[in-house]
Backbone as ProteinMPNN parsed JSONL, in Angstrom:
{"seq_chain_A": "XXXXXXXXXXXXXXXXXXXXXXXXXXXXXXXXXXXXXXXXXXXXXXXXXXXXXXXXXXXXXXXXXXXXXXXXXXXXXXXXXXXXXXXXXXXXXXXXXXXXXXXXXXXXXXXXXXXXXXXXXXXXXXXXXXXXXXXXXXXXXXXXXXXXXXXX", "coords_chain_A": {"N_chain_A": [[-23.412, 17.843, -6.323], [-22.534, 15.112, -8.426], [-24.983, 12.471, -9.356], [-24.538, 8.857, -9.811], [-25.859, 5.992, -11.185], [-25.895, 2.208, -10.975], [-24.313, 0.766, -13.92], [-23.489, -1.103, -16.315], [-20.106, -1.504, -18.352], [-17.708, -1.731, -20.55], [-14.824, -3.23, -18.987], [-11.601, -1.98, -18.52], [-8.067, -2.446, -19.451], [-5.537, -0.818, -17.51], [-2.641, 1.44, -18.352], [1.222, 1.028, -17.754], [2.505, 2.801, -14.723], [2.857, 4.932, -11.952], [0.538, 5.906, -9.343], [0.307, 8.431, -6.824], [-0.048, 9.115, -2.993], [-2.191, 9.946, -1.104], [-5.289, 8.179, 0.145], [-8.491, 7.348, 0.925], [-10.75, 5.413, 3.249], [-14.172, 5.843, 4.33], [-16.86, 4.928, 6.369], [-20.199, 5.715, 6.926], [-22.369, 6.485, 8.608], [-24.881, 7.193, 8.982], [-28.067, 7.196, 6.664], [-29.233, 5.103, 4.234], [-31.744, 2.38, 5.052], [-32.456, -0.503, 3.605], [-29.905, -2.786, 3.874], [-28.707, -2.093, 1.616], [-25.793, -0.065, 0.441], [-24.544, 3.178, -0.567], [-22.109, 4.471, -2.154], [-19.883, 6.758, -2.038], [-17.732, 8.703, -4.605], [-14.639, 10.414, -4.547], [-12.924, 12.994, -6.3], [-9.659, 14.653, -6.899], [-9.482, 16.684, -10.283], [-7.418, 17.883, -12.223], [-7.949, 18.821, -15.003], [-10.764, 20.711, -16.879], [-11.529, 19.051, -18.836], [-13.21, 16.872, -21.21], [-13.964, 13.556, -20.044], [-14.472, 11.569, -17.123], [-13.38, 8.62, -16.287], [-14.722, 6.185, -14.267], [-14.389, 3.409, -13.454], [-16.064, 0.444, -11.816], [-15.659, -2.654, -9.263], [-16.614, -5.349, -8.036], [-15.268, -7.375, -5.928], [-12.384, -9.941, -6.592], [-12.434, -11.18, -8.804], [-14.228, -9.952, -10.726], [-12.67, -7.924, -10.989], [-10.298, -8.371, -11.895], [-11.045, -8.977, -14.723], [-13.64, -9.453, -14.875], [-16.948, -8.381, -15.172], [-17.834, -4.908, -14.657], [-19.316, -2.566, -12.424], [-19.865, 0.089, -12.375], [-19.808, 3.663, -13.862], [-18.136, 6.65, -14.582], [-18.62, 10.118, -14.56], [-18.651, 13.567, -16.064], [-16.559, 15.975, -15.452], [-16.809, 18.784, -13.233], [-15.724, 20.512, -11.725], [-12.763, 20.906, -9.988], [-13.19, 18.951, -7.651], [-13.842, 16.132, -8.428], [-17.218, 14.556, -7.621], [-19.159, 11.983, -7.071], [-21.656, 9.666, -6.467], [-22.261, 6.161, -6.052], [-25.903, 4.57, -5.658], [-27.514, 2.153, -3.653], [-25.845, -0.303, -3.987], [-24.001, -3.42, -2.965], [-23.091, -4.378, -0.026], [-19.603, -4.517, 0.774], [-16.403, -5.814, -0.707], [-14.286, -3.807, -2.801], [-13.166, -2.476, -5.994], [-11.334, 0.264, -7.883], [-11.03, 1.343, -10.914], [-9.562, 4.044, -12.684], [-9.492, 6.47, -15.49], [-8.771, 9.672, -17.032], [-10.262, 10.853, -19.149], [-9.201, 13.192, -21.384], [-9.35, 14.194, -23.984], [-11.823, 12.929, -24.519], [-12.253, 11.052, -26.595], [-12.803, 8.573, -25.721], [-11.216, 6.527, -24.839], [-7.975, 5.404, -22.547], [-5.65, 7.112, -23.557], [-2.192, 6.047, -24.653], [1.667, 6.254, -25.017], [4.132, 4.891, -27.251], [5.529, 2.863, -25.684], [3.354, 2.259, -23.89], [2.667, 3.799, -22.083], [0.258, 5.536, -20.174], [-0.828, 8.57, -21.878], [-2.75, 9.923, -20.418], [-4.133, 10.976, -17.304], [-4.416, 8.936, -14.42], [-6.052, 6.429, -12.265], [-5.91, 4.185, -9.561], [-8.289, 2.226, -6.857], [-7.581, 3.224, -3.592], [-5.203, 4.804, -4.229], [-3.609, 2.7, -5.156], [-0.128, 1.955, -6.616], [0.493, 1.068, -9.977], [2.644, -1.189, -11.49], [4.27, -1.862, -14.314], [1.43, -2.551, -15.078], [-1.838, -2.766, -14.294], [-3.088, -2.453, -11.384], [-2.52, -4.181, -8.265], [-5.121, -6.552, -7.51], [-5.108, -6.981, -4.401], [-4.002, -4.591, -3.998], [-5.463, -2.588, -4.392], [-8.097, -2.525, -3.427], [-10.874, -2.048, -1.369], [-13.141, -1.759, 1.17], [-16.945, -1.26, 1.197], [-19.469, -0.049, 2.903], [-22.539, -1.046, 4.706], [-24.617, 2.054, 6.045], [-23.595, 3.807, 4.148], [-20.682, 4.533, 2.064], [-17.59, 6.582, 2.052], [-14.895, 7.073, -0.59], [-12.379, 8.359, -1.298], [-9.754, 9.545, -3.682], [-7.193, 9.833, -5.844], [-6.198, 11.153, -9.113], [-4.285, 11.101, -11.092]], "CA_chain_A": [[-22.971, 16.467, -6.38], [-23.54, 14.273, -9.236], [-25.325, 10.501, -9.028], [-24.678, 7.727, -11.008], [-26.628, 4.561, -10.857], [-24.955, 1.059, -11.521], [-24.103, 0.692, -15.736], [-22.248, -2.148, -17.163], [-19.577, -1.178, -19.141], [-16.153, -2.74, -20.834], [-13.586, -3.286, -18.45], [-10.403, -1.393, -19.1], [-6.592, -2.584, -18.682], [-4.729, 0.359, -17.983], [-1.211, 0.78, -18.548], [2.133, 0.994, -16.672], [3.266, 3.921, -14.414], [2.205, 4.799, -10.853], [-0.138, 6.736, -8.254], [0.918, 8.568, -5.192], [-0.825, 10.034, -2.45], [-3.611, 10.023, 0.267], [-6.15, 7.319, -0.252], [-9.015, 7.199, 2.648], [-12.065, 4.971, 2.76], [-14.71, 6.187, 5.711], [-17.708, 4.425, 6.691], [-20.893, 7.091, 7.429], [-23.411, 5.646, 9.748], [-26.763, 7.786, 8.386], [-28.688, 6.68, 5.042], [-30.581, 4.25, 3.89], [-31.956, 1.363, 5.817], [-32.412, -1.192, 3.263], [-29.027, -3.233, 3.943], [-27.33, -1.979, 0.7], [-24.549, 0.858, 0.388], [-24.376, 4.398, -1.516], [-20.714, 4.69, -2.139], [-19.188, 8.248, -3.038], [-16.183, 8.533, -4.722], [-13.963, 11.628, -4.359], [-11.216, 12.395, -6.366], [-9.395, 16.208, -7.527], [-8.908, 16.05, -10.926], [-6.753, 18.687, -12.435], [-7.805, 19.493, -16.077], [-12.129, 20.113, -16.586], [-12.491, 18.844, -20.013], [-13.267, 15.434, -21.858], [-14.977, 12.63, -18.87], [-13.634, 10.975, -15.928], [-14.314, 7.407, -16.303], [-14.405, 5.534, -13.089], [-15.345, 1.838, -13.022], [-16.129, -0.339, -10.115], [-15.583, -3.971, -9.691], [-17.287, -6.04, -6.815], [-14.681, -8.627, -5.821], [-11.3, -9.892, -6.862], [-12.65, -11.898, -10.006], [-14.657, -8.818, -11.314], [-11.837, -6.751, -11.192], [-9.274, -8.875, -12.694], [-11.168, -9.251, -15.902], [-15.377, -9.523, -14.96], [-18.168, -7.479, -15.456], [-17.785, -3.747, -13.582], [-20.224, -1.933, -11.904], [-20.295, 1.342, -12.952], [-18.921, 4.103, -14.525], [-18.261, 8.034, -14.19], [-18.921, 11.606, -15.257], [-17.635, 14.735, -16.816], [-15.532, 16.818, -14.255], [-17.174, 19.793, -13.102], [-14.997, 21.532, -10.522], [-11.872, 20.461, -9.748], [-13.071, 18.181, -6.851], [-14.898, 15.484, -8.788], [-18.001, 13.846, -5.976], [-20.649, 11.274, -7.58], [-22.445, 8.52, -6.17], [-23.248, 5.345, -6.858], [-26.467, 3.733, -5.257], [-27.796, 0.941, -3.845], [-24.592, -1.799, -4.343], [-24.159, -4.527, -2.125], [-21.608, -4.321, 0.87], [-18.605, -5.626, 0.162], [-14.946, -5.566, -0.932], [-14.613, -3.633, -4.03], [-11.973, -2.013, -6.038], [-11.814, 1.058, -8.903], [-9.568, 1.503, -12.105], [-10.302, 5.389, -13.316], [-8.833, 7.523, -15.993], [-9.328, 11.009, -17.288], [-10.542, 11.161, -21.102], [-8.932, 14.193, -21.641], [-9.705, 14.549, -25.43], [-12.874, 12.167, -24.81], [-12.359, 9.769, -27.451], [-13.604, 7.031, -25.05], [-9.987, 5.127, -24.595], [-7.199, 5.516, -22.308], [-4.297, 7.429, -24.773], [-0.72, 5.642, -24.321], [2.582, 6.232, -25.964], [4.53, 3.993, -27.832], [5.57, 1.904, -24.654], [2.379, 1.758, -23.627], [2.525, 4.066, -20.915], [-0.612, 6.162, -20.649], [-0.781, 9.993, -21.381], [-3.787, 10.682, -19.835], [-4.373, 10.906, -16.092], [-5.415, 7.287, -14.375], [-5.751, 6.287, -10.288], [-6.924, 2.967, -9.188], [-8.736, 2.947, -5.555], [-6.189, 3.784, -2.532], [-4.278, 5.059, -4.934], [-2.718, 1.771, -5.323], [0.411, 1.58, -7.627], [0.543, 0.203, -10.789], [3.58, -1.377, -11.948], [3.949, -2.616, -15.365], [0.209, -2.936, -15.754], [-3.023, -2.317, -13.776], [-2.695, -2.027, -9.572], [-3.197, -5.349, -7.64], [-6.771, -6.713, -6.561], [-4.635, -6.684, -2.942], [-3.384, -3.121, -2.875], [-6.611, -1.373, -4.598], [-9.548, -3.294, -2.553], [-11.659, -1.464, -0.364], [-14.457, -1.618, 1.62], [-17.977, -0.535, 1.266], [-20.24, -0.877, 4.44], [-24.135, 0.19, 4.728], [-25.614, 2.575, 4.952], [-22.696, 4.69, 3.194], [-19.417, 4.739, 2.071], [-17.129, 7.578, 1.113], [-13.635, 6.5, -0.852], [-11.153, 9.462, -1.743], [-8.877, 9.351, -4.177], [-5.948, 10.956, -6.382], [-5.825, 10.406, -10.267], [-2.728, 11.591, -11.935]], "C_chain_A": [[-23.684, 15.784, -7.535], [-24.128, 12.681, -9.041], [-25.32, 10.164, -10.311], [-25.292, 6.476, -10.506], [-25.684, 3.358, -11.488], [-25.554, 0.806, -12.948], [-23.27, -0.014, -15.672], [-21.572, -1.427, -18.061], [-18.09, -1.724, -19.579], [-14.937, -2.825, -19.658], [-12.09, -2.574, -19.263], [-8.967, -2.179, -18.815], [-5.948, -1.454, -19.06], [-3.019, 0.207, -17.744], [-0.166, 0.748, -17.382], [2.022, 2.674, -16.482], [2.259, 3.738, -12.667], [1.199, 5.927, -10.242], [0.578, 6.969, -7.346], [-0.085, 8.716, -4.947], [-1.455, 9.483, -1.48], [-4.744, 9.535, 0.036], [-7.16, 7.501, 1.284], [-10.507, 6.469, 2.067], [-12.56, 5.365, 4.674], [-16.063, 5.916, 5.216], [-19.024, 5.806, 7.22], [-21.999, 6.03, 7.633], [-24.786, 5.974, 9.123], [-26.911, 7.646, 7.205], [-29.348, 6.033, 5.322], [-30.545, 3.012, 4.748], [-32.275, 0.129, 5.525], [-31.04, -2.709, 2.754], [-27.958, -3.361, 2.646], [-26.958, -0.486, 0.99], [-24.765, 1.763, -0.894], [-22.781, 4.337, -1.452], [-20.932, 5.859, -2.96], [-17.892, 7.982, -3.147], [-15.748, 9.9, -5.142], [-12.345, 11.781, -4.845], [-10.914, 14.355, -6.89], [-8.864, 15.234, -8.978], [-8.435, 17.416, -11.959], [-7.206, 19.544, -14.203], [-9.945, 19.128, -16.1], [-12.302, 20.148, -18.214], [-12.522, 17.528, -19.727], [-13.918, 14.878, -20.329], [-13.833, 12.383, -18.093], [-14.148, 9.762, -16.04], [-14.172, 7.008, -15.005], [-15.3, 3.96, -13.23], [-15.059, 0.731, -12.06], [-16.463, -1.619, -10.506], [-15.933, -4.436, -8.42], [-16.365, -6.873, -6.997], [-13.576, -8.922, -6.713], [-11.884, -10.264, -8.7], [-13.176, -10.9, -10.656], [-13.56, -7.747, -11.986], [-10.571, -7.006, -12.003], [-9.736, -9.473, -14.241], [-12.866, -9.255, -16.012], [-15.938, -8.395, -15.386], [-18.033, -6.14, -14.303], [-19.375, -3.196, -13.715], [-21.528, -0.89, -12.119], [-19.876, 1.923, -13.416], [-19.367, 5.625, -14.491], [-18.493, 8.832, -14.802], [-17.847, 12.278, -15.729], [-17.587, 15.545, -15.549], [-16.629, 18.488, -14.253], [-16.554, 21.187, -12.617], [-13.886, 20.633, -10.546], [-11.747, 19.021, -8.663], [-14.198, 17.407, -7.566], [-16.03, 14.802, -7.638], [-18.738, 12.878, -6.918], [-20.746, 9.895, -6.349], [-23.133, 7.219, -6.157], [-24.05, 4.863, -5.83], [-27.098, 2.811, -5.169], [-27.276, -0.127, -4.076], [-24.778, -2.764, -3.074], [-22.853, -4.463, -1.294], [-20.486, -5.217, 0.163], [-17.407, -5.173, -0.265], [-15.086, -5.112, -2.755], [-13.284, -3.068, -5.044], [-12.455, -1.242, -7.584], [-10.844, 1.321, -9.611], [-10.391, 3.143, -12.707], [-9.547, 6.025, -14.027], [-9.088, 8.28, -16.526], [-9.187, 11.216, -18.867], [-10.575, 12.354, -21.57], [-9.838, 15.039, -22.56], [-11.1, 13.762, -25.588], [-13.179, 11.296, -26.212], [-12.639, 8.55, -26.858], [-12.594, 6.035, -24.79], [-8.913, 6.373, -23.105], [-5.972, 5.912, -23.197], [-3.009, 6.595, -24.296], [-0.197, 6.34, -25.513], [3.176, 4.882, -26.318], [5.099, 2.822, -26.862], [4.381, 1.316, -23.846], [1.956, 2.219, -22.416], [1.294, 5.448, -20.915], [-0.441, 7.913, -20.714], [-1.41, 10.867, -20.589], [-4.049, 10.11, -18.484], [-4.763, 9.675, -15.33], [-5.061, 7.216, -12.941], [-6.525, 4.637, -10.469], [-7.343, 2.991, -7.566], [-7.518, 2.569, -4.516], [-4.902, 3.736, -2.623], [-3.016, 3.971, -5.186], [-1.718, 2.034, -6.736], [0.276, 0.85, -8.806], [2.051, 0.345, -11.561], [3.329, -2.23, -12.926], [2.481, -3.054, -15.725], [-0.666, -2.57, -14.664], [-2.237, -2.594, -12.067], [-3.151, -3.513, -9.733], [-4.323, -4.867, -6.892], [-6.218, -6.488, -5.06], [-4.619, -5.709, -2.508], [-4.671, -2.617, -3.539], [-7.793, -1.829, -4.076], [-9.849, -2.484, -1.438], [-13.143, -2.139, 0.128], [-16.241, -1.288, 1.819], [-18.794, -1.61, 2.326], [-21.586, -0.346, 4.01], [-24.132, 0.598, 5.558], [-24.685, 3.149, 3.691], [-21.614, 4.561, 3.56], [-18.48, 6.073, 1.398], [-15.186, 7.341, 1.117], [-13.316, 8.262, -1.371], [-9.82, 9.148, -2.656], [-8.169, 10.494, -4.986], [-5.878, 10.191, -7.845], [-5.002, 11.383, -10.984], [-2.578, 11.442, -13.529]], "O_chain_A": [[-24.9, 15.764, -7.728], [-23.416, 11.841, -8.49], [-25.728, 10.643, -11.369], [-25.112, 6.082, -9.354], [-24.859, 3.577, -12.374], [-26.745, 0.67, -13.226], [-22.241, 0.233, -15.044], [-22.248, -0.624, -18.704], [-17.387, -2.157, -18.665], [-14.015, -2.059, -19.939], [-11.745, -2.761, -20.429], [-8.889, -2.543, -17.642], [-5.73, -1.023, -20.192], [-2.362, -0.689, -17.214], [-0.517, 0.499, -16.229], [1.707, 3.537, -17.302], [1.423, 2.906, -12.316], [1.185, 6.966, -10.902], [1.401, 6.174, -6.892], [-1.052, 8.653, -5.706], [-1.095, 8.382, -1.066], [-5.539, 10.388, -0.359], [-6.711, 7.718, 2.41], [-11.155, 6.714, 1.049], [-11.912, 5.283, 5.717], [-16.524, 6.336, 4.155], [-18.616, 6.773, 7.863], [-22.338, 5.052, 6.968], [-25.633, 5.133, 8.823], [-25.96, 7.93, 6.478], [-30.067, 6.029, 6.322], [-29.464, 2.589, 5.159], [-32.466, -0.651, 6.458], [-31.122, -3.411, 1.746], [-26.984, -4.095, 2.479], [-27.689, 0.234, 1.67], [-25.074, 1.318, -2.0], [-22.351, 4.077, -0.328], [-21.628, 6.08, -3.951], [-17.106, 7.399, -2.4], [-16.386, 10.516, -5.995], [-11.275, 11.321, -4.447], [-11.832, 15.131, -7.157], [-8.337, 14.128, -9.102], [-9.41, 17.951, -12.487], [-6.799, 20.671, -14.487], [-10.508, 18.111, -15.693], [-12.984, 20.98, -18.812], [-12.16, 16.958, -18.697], [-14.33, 15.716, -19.526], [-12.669, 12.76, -18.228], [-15.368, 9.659, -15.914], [-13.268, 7.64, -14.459], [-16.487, 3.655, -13.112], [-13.976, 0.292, -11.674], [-17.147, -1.952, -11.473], [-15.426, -3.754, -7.529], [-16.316, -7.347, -8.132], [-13.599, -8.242, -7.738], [-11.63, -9.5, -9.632], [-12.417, -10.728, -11.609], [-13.579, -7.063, -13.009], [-9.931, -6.158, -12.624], [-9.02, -10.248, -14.875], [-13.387, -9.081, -17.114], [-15.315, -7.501, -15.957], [-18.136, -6.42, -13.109], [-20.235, -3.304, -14.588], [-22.756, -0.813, -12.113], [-18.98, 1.304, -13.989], [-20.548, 5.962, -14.402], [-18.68, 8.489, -15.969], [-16.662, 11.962, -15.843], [-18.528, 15.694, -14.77], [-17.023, 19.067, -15.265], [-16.747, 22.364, -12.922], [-14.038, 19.561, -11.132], [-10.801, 18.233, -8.652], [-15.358, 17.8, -7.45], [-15.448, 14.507, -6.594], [-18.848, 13.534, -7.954], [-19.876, 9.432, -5.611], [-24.357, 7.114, -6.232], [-23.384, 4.576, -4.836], [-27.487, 2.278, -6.208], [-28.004, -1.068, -4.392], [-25.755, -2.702, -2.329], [-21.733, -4.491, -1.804], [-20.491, -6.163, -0.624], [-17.296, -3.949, -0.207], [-15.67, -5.719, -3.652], [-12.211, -3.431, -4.56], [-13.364, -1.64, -8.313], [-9.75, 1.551, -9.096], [-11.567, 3.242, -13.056], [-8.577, 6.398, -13.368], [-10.168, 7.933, -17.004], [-8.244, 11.625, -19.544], [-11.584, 12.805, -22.113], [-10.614, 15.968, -22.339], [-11.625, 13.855, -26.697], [-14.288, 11.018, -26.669], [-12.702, 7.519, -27.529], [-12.894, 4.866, -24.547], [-9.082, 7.562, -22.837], [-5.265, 4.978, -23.574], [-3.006, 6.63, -23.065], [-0.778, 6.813, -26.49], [2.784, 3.855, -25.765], [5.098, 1.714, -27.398], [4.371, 0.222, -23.282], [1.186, 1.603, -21.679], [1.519, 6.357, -21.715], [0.013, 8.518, -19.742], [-1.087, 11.973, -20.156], [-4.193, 8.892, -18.385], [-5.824, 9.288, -15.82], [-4.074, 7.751, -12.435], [-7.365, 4.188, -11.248], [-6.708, 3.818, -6.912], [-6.675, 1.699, -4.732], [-3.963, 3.25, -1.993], [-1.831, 4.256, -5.359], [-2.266, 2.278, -7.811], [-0.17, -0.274, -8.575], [2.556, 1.358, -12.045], [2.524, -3.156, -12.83], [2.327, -3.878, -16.626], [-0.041, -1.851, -13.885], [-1.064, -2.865, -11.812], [-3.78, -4.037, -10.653], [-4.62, -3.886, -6.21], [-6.937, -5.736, -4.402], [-4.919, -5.389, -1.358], [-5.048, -1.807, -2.692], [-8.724, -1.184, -4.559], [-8.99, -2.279, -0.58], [-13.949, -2.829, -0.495], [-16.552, -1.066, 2.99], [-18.866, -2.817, 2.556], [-21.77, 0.549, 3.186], [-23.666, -0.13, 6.435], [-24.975, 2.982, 2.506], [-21.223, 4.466, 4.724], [-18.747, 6.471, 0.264], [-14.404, 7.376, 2.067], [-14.152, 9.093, -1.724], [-8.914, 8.469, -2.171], [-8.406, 11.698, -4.897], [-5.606, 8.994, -7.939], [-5.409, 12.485, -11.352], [-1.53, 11.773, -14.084]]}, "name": "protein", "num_of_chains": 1, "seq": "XXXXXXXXXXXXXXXXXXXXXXXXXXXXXXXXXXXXXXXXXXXXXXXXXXXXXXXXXXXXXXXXXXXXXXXXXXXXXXXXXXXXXXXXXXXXXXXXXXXXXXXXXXXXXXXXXXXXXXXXXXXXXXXXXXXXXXXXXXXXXXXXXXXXXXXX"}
Protein backbone atom coordinates (compact mmCIF):
# COMPACT_ATOMS: atom_id res chain seq x y z
CA UNK A 1 0.00 0.00 0.00
CA UNK A 2 1.20 3.36 -0.75
CA UNK A 3 0.63 6.70 1.70
CA UNK A 4 0.23 10.01 0.73
CA UNK A 5 0.07 12.87 3.11
CA UNK A 6 -2.13 16.05 2.38
CA UNK A 7 -0.25 18.36 -0.75
CA UNK A 8 -1.82 21.33 -2.26
CA UNK A 9 -1.95 21.20 -5.72
CA UNK A 10 -3.84 23.03 -8.89
CA UNK A 11 -7.23 22.07 -9.19
CA UNK A 12 -8.13 20.43 -12.46
CA UNK A 13 -11.41 20.87 -14.72
CA UNK A 14 -11.81 17.80 -16.45
CA UNK A 15 -13.61 17.35 -19.53
CA UNK A 16 -16.88 15.91 -20.92
CA UNK A 17 -17.77 12.15 -21.14
CA UNK A 18 -18.89 9.74 -18.40
CA UNK A 19 -18.11 7.03 -15.57
CA UNK A 20 -19.91 3.83 -14.95
CA UNK A 21 -19.81 1.38 -12.36
CA UNK A 22 -19.65 0.33 -8.61
CA UNK A 23 -18.81 3.18 -6.33
CA UNK A 24 -18.76 2.15 -2.39
CA UNK A 25 -17.77 4.33 0.54
CA UNK A 26 -17.31 2.09 3.99
CA UNK A 27 -16.69 3.43 7.29
CA UNK A 28 -13.90 1.09 9.41
CA UNK A 29 -14.28 1.45 13.09
CA UNK A 30 -10.31 0.61 14.18
CA UNK A 31 -7.45 3.41 13.85
CA UNK A 32 -6.53 6.27 15.19
CA UNK A 33 -8.05 7.95 18.16
CA UNK A 34 -7.27 11.46 17.60
CA UNK A 35 -10.80 12.55 16.04
CA UNK A 36 -9.39 12.89 12.45
CA UNK A 37 -9.82 10.31 9.44
CA UNK A 38 -7.24 8.17 7.21
CA UNK A 39 -9.15 7.86 4.03
CA UNK A 40 -8.08 5.07 1.41
CA UNK A 41 -8.91 5.35 -1.94
CA UNK A 42 -9.27 2.28 -4.18
CA UNK A 43 -9.52 2.32 -7.66
CA UNK A 44 -8.38 -0.58 -10.73
CA UNK A 45 -6.67 1.18 -13.14
CA UNK A 46 -6.04 -0.57 -16.37
CA UNK A 47 -2.75 0.63 -18.03
CA UNK A 48 0.68 0.78 -15.30
CA UNK A 49 2.49 3.61 -16.80
CA UNK A 50 2.68 7.54 -16.46
CA UNK A 51 0.77 8.66 -12.61
CA UNK A 52 -2.64 8.51 -11.36
CA UNK A 53 -3.49 11.85 -10.15
CA UNK A 54 -6.22 11.89 -7.61
CA UNK A 55 -7.22 15.15 -5.90
CA UNK A 56 -9.43 15.67 -2.96
CA UNK A 57 -11.60 18.55 -2.14
CA UNK A 58 -13.14 19.09 1.44
CA UNK A 59 -16.58 20.57 0.79
CA UNK A 60 -18.72 21.84 -2.03
CA UNK A 61 -16.75 25.26 -2.43
CA UNK A 62 -13.29 23.44 -2.55
CA UNK A 63 -14.35 21.31 -5.12
CA UNK A 64 -16.03 23.63 -7.39
CA UNK A 65 -12.96 25.73 -7.85
CA UNK A 66 -10.88 25.92 -4.07
CA UNK A 67 -7.85 24.68 -2.84
CA UNK A 68 -7.66 20.49 -2.96
CA UNK A 69 -6.30 18.35 -0.59
CA UNK A 70 -4.20 16.04 -2.04
CA UNK A 71 -2.96 14.29 -4.76
CA UNK A 72 -1.92 10.66 -6.08
CA UNK A 73 0.71 8.17 -7.19
CA UNK A 74 2.16 6.10 -9.92
CA UNK A 75 0.09 2.83 -10.46
CA UNK A 76 1.74 -0.15 -9.32
CA UNK A 77 -0.55 -3.14 -9.81
CA UNK A 78 -3.55 -2.91 -11.38
CA UNK A 79 -5.52 -2.25 -8.10
CA UNK A 80 -4.27 1.22 -7.22
CA UNK A 81 -4.66 1.56 -2.76
CA UNK A 82 -3.02 4.84 -1.10
CA UNK A 83 -3.88 6.71 1.83
CA UNK A 84 -4.29 9.88 2.84
CA UNK A 85 -3.84 10.80 6.64
CA UNK A 86 -5.03 12.66 9.24
CA UNK A 87 -8.01 14.95 7.27
CA UNK A 88 -10.84 16.17 9.03
CA UNK A 89 -14.28 14.25 8.92
CA UNK A 90 -16.39 15.43 6.59
CA UNK A 91 -18.10 15.54 3.19
CA UNK A 92 -15.59 15.37 0.52
CA UNK A 93 -15.40 14.69 -3.10
CA UNK A 94 -12.43 13.43 -5.79
CA UNK A 95 -11.75 14.40 -9.54
CA UNK A 96 -8.85 11.71 -10.76
CA UNK A 97 -7.26 11.04 -14.06
CA UNK A 98 -4.64 8.71 -15.41
CA UNK A 99 -1.42 10.59 -16.89
CA UNK A 100 -0.85 8.07 -19.22
CA UNK A 101 2.15 9.71 -21.07
CA UNK A 102 2.84 11.78 -17.70
CA UNK A 103 3.09 15.10 -19.07
CA UNK A 104 1.26 16.41 -15.95
CA UNK A 105 -2.22 17.47 -17.86
CA UNK A 106 -5.31 15.72 -18.63
CA UNK A 107 -4.89 14.99 -22.81
CA UNK A 108 -8.29 15.95 -24.72
CA UNK A 109 -9.21 15.92 -28.34
CA UNK A 110 -10.31 18.57 -30.35
CA UNK A 111 -13.85 18.71 -28.62
CA UNK A 112 -12.43 18.65 -25.57
CA UNK A 113 -13.21 15.30 -24.62
CA UNK A 114 -10.40 13.68 -22.68
CA UNK A 115 -8.20 10.75 -24.01
CA UNK A 116 -6.87 9.69 -21.01
CA UNK A 117 -8.69 7.71 -18.33
CA UNK A 118 -10.61 10.10 -15.55
CA UNK A 119 -13.34 8.98 -12.52
CA UNK A 120 -14.66 11.43 -10.10
CA UNK A 121 -15.71 9.84 -6.52
CA UNK A 122 -18.90 7.37 -6.77
CA UNK A 123 -18.14 7.26 -10.01
CA UNK A 124 -20.34 10.13 -10.54
CA UNK A 125 -21.07 11.12 -14.23
CA UNK A 126 -19.80 13.85 -15.91
CA UNK A 127 -21.77 15.48 -18.46
CA UNK A 128 -20.44 18.20 -20.51
CA UNK A 129 -17.86 19.04 -17.89
CA UNK A 130 -16.68 17.86 -14.43
CA UNK A 131 -19.36 15.51 -12.17
CA UNK A 132 -21.64 17.47 -9.73
CA UNK A 133 -20.53 18.48 -6.05
CA UNK A 134 -24.16 16.46 -5.42
CA UNK A 135 -23.50 13.22 -7.25
CA UNK A 136 -19.56 12.88 -6.37
CA UNK A 137 -19.70 13.83 -2.42
CA UNK A 138 -18.87 11.39 0.01
CA UNK A 139 -18.31 10.82 3.35
CA UNK A 140 -15.30 10.42 5.46
CA UNK A 141 -15.90 9.38 9.19
CA UNK A 142 -13.05 8.71 11.98
CA UNK A 143 -11.19 6.69 12.59
CA UNK A 144 -11.13 5.43 8.78
CA UNK A 145 -12.58 5.61 5.64
CA UNK A 146 -12.29 3.40 2.60
CA UNK A 147 -13.85 4.94 -0.92
CA UNK A 148 -13.67 2.57 -4.09
CA UNK A 149 -13.72 3.64 -7.25
CA UNK A 150 -13.61 3.04 -11.21
CA UNK A 151 -11.54 5.42 -13.54
CA UNK A 152 -12.05 4.91 -17.18
Amino acid sequence: MRRIFPLPILALMLGACASSGTAETLTITEGRDDGLADLTIEMNVEILEGDVRVILFKGADAYNGGKPTAQGVKPAAATLTFTVEGIEPGEYGIKAFHDVNGNGELDTNVLGIPNEPFAFSNNAPANFGPAKWEDAAFTVSAPATLHKMEIK
